[in-house]
XYZ file of C-alpha atoms in Angstrom:
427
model
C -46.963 141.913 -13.527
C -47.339 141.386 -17.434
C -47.311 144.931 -19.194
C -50.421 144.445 -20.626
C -52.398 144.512 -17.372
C -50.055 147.100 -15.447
C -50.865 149.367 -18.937
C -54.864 148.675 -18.200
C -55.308 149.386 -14.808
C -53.180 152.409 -14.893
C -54.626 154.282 -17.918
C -58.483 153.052 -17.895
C -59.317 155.900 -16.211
C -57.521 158.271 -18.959
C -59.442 156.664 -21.834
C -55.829 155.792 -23.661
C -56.142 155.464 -27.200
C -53.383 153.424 -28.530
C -54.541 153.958 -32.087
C -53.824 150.943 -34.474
C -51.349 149.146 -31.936
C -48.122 148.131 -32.945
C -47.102 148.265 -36.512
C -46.843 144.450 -37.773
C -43.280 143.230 -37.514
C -41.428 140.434 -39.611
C -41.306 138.076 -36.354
C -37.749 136.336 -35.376
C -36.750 135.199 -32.365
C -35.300 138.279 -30.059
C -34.468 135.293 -26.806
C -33.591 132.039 -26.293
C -34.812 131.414 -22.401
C -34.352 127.659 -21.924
C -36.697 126.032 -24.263
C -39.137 128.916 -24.384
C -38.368 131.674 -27.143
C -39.349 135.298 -27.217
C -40.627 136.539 -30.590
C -39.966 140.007 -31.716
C -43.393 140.756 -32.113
C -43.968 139.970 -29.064
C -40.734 142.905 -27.709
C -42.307 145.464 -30.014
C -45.711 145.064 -28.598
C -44.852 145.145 -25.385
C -42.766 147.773 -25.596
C -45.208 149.974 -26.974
C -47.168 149.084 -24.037
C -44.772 150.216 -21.260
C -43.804 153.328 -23.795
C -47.194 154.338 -22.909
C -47.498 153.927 -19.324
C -44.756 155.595 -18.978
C -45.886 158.841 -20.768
C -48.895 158.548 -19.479
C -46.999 158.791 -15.928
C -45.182 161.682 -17.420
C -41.655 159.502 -16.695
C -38.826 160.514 -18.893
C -38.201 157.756 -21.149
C -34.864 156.190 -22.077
C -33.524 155.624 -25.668
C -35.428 153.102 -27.685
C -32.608 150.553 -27.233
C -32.600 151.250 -23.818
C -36.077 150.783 -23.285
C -36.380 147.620 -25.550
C -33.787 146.241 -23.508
C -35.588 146.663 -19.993
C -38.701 145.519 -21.197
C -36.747 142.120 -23.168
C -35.295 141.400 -19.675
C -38.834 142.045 -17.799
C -40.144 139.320 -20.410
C -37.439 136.950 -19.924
C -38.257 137.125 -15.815
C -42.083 136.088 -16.906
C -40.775 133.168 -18.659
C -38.525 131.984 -15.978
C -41.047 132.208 -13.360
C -43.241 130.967 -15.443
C -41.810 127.887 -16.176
C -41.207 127.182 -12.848
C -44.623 127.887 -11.985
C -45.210 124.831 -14.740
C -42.969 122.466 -13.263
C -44.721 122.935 -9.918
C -47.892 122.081 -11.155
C -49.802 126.030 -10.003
C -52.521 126.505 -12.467
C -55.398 129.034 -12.447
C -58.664 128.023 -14.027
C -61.476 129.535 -15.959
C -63.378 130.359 -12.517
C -60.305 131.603 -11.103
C -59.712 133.951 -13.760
C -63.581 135.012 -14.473
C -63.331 136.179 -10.995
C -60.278 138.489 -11.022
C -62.122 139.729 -14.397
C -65.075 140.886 -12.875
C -63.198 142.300 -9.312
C -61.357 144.807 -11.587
C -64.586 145.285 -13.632
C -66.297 145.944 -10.367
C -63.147 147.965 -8.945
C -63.644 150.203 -12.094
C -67.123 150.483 -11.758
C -68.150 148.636 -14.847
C -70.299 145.490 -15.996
C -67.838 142.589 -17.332
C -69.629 143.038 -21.318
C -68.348 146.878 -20.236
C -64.943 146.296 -19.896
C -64.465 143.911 -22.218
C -65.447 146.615 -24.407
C -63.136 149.066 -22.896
C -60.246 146.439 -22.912
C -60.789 146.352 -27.111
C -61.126 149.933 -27.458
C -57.727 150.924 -26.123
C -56.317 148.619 -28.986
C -55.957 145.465 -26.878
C -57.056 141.908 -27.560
C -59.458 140.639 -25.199
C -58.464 136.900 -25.289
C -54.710 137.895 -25.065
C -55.779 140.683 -21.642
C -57.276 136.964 -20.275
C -53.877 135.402 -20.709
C -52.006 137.844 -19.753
C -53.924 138.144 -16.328
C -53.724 134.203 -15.866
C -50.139 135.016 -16.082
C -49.985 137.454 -13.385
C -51.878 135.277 -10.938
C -49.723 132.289 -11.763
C -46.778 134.395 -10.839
C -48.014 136.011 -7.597
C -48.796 132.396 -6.714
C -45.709 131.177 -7.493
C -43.790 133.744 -5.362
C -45.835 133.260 -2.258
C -45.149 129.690 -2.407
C -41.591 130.153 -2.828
C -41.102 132.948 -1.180
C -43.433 134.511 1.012
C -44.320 131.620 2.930
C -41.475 130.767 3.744
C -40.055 134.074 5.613
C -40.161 133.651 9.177
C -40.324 136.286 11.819
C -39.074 135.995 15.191
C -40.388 137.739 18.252
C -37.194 138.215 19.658
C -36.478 140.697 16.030
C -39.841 142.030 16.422
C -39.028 143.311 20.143
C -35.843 144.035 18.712
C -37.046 146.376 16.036
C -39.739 148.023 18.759
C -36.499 148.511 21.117
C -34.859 150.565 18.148
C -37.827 152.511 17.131
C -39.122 153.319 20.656
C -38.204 157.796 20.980
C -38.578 157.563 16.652
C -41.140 159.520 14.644
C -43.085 157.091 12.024
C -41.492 159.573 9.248
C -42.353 157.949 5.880
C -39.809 158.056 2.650
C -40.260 158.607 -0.911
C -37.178 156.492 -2.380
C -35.370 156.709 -5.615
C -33.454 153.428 -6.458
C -31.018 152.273 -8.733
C -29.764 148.547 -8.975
C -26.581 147.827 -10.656
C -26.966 143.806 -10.748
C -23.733 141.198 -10.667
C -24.116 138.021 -11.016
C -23.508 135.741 -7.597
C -19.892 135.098 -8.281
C -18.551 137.940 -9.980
C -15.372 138.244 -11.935
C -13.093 141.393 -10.997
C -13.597 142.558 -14.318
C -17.471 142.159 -13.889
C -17.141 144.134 -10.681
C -15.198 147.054 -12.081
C -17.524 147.324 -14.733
C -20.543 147.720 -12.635
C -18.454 150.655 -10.614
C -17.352 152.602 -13.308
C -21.679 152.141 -14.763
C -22.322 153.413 -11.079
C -20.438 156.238 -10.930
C -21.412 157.113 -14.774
C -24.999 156.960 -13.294
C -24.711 159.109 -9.811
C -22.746 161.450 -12.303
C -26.261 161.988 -14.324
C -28.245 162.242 -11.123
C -26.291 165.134 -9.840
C -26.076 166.487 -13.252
C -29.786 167.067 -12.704
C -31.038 164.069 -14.278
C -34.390 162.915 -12.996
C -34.389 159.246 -11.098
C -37.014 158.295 -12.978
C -35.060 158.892 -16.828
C -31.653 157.709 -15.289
C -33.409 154.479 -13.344
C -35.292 153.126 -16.841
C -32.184 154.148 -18.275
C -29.433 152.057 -16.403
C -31.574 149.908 -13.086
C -31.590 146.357 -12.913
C -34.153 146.828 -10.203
C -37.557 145.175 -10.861
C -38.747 148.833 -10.140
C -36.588 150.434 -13.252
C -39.602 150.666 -15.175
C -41.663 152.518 -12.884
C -39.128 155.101 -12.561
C -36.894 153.248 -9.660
C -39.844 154.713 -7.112
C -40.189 152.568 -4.175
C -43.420 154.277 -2.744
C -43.713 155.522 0.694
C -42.369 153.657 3.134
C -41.154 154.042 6.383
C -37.167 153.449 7.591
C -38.707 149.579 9.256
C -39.981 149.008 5.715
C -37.261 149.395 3.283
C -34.562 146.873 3.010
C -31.823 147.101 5.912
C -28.900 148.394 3.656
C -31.148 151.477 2.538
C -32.722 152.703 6.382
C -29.079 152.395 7.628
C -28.498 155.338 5.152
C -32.450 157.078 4.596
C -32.419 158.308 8.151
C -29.711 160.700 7.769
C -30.443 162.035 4.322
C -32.264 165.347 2.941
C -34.187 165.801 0.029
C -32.754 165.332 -3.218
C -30.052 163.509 -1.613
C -27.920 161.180 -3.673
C -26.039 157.856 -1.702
C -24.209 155.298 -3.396
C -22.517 153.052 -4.882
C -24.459 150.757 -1.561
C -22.626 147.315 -1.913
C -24.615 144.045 -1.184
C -24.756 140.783 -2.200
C -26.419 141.214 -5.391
C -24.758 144.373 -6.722
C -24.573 148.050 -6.603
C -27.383 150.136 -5.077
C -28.025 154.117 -5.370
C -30.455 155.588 -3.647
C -31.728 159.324 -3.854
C -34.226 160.827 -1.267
C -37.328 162.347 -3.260
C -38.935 163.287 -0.529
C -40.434 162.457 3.074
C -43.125 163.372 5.563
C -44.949 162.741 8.939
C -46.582 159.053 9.207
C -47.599 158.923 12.846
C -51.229 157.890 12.757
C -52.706 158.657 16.206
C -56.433 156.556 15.915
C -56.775 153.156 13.182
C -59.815 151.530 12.581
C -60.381 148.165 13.644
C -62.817 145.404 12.179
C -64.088 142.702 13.715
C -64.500 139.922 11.417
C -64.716 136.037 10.951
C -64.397 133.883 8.343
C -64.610 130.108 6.739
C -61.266 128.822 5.441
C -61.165 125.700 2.380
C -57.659 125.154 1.469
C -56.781 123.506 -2.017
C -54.739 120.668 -2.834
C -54.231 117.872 -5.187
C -58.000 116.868 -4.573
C -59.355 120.017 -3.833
C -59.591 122.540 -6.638
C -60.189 126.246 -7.057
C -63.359 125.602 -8.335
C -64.290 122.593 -5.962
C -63.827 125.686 -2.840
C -65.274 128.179 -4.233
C -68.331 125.889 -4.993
C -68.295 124.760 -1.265
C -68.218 128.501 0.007
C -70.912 129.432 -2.054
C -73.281 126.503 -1.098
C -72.217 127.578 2.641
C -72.687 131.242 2.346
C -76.489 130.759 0.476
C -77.030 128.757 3.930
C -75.555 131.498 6.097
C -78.156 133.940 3.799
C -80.648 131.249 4.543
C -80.662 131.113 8.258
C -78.207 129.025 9.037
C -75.501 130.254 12.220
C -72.296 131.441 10.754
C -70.178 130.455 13.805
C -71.899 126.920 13.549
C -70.985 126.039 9.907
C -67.049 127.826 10.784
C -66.825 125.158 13.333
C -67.809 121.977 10.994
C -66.233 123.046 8.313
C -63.205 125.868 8.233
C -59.756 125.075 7.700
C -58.672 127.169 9.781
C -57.152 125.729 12.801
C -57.117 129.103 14.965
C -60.267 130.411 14.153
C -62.450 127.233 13.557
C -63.256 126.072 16.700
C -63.887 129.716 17.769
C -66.930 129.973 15.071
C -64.011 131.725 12.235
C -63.576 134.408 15.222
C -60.888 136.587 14.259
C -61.084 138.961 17.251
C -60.041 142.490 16.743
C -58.061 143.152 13.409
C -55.569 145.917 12.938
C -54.763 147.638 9.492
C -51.867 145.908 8.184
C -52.297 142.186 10.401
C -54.092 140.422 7.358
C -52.462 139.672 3.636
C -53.108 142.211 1.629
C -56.069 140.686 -0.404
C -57.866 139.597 2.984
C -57.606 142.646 3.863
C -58.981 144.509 0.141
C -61.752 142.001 0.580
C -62.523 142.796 4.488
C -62.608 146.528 4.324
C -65.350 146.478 1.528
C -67.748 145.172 3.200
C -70.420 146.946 5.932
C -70.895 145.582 9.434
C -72.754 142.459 8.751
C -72.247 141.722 5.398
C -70.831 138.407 4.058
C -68.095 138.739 1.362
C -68.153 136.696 -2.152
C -65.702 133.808 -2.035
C -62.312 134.725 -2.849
C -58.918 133.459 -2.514
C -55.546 134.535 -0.874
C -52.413 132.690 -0.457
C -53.914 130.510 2.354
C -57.229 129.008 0.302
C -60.584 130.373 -0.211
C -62.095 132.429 2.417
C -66.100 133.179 3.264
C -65.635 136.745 5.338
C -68.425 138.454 7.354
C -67.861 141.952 9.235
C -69.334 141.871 12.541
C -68.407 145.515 13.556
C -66.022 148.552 13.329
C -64.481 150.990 16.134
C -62.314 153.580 16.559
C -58.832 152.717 18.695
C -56.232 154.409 19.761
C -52.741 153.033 18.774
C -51.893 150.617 21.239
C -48.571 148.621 21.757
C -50.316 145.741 20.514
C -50.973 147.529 17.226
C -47.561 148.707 17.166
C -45.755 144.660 17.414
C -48.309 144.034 14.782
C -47.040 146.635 12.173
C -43.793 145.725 12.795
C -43.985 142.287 12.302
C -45.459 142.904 8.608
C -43.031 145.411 8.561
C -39.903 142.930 8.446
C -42.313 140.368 6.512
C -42.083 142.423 3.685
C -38.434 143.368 4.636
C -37.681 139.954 4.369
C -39.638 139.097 1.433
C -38.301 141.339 -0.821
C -34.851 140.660 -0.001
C -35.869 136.769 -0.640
C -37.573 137.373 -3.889
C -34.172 139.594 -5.003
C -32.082 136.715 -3.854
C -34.461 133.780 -5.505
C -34.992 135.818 -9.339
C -31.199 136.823 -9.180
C -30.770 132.921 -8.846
C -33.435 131.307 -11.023
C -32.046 134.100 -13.891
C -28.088 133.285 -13.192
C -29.231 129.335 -13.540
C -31.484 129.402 -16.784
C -30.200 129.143 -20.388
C -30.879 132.358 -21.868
C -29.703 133.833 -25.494
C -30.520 137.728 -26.226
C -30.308 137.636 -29.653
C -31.345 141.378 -30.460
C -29.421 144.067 -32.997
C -25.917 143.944 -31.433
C -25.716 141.697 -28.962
């Protein structure tokens, strides 16, 4: 996610005051990234961005040229993605992007005219917040395409990941993580390099070092800016090479160097607790599905879905227009039934969009990986947690297994095959 958003949404609710931004800098070029450059006013601001967060988060920071470093490489991943994002033709227009404005607006409880004013008056340019969110949209579209769409899973793995969890507790862990990254084909003196940075690293840690100082400090990990924290997850949720270890680990707990295919991994154990969740709440919901394509645009469905749902608010039968004209192969022809949902069965924004609204109400149109979606609640209830429930979880569970190993895999490669020059102090 572009620093200038992650900055927003974390510190809107501590009124930040940034002051009179960055100082203006003599601009050069600090990266080379195939035929894209990054300008050094462009490092320093950003910089000062994530410098920010970060105290705000009360994380330890790492030296300056530290620091500038992590956030240099975090801008040359934009670009790369970017780009490819380009060359495959995924765009977000204005309506797109007015509409992510006003959900955070909304999410923060404020008119649009509101936060623009609240976007200027932390020291940010509105235009450039715009841009920067079109950016973060293009990329989460970019790695569903690539990526999440195309993880498949089996249900011969999900009854084989029921079979090992069956006598378990749902224990959830609060992970530490430190990447040291090679390159697909190392050279033995690339390899011995990263072990002797490992070691030099689990040496701080059990010095007393905090994760989060030692992970901005020395991770290659997507995650070293936040600290190396992986949030609470349980063992079926992290990647395979960390719950072979997690499981048999105590607080504070320091494992590593973890080999794997695209470097050296430390963990440390921050802490853990009791997940088990005896009762969910399920929804009953339905929904009208327009998928986009080269004829079809954003604003072409969302135009459709609104003329549809003004019907619906009309008079018009719900289940009726769902059948004439949803995407949706499953749910269509049942009227956009989508039976009893679970916590955790839909995508994530589906889901955001679902649990907002009362029994009854019909959603705006928004969009998710699959098109444009029309939602309406029908009702709510209480269930115990069934077996069916269970399969469910566990096949998001090695979904997102999956698609964060993928996503490692596919940056590590898009990075090792780009043209990139780091022409900073030194280097």
């Amino acid at each position: 996610m572009p620093a200038t958003v992650m900055r927003f949404l974390a510190g809107l609710a501590l009124s930040l005051a940034l002051g009179t931004a960055v100082a203006e800098t003599l601009d050069r070029i600090v990266a080379v990234v195939d035929d894209k450059v990054v300008l050094a006013s462009e490092l320093e601001s950003e910089t000062a961005l994530v410098r920010q967060r970060l105290r705000q988060q009360k994380v330890n920071l790492p030296s300056p040229q530290v620091l500038e470093r992590q956030v240099l490489d975090r801008l040359i991943m934009e670009r790369l993605q970017l780009a490819v994002a380009g060359r495959m033709g995924i765009r977000v227009d204005e309506g797109t992007l007015n509409a992510a404005l006003q959900r955070i607006a909304d999410q923060n409880g404020m008119s649009l005219s509101r936060f623009r004013d609240a976007v200027q008056a932390q020291g940010m340019d509105y235009a450039a917040f715009r841009e920067d969110l079109r950016d973060e949209i293009t990329i989460r579209r970019l790695r569903e395409r690539r990526v999440r769409t195309s993880v498949n899973v089996t249900p011969q793995e999900v009854e084989e990941l029921l079979n090992n969890a069956r006598g378990e507790d749902s224990t959830e862990y609060l992970l530490g993580h430190i990447l040291i990254a090679l390159p697909e084909r190392p050279e033995p003196e690339q390899i011995r390099a990263a072990r002797a940075e490992a070691d030099e690293t689990i040496a701080k840690l059990r010095a007393g070092q905090s994760m989060d100082a030692v992970a901005a400090a020395h991770s290659d990990s997507g995650t070293a800016l936040e600290g190396g924290n992986l949030g609470w997850r349980t063992a079926a949720r992290l990647p395979t090479i960390f719950a072979q270890q997690v499981q048999g680990m105590s607080p504070g707990e320091i494992r590593g160097p973890i080999e794997a295919g695209n470097g050296l991994h430390i963990i440390q154990l921050l802490d853990s607790r009791d997940g088990d969740r005896k009762l969910v709440t399920q929804t009953r919901a339905r929904h009208i599905l327009i998928r986009t394509n080269e004829v079809v645009s954003d604003s072409d469905a969302r135009t459709r879905l609104n003329t549809l749902r003004q019907r619906i608010d009309d008079g018009a039968d719900f289940a009726e227009l769902a059948r004439q004209h949803s995407e949706d192969p499953g749910s269509g022809v049942r009227g956009g039934d989508l039976g009893w949902v679970n916590p955790g069965t839909m995508v994530t924004v589906f889901e955001q969009q679902m649990d907002r609204l009362q029994p009854g109400e019909l959603s705006l149109p928004f969009e998710s990986q699959f098109g444009w979606h029309l939602v309406q609640v029908l009702e709510r209830r209480e269930q115990d947690m069934t077996q069916e429930m269970r399969r469910a979880q566990a096949t998001a569970e090695l979904r997102e297994r999956k698609a964060e190993e993928a996503l490692e895999a596919w940056l590590r490669r898009i990075r090792d095959e780009a043209y990139v020059d780091i022409r900073l102090g030194g280097e």
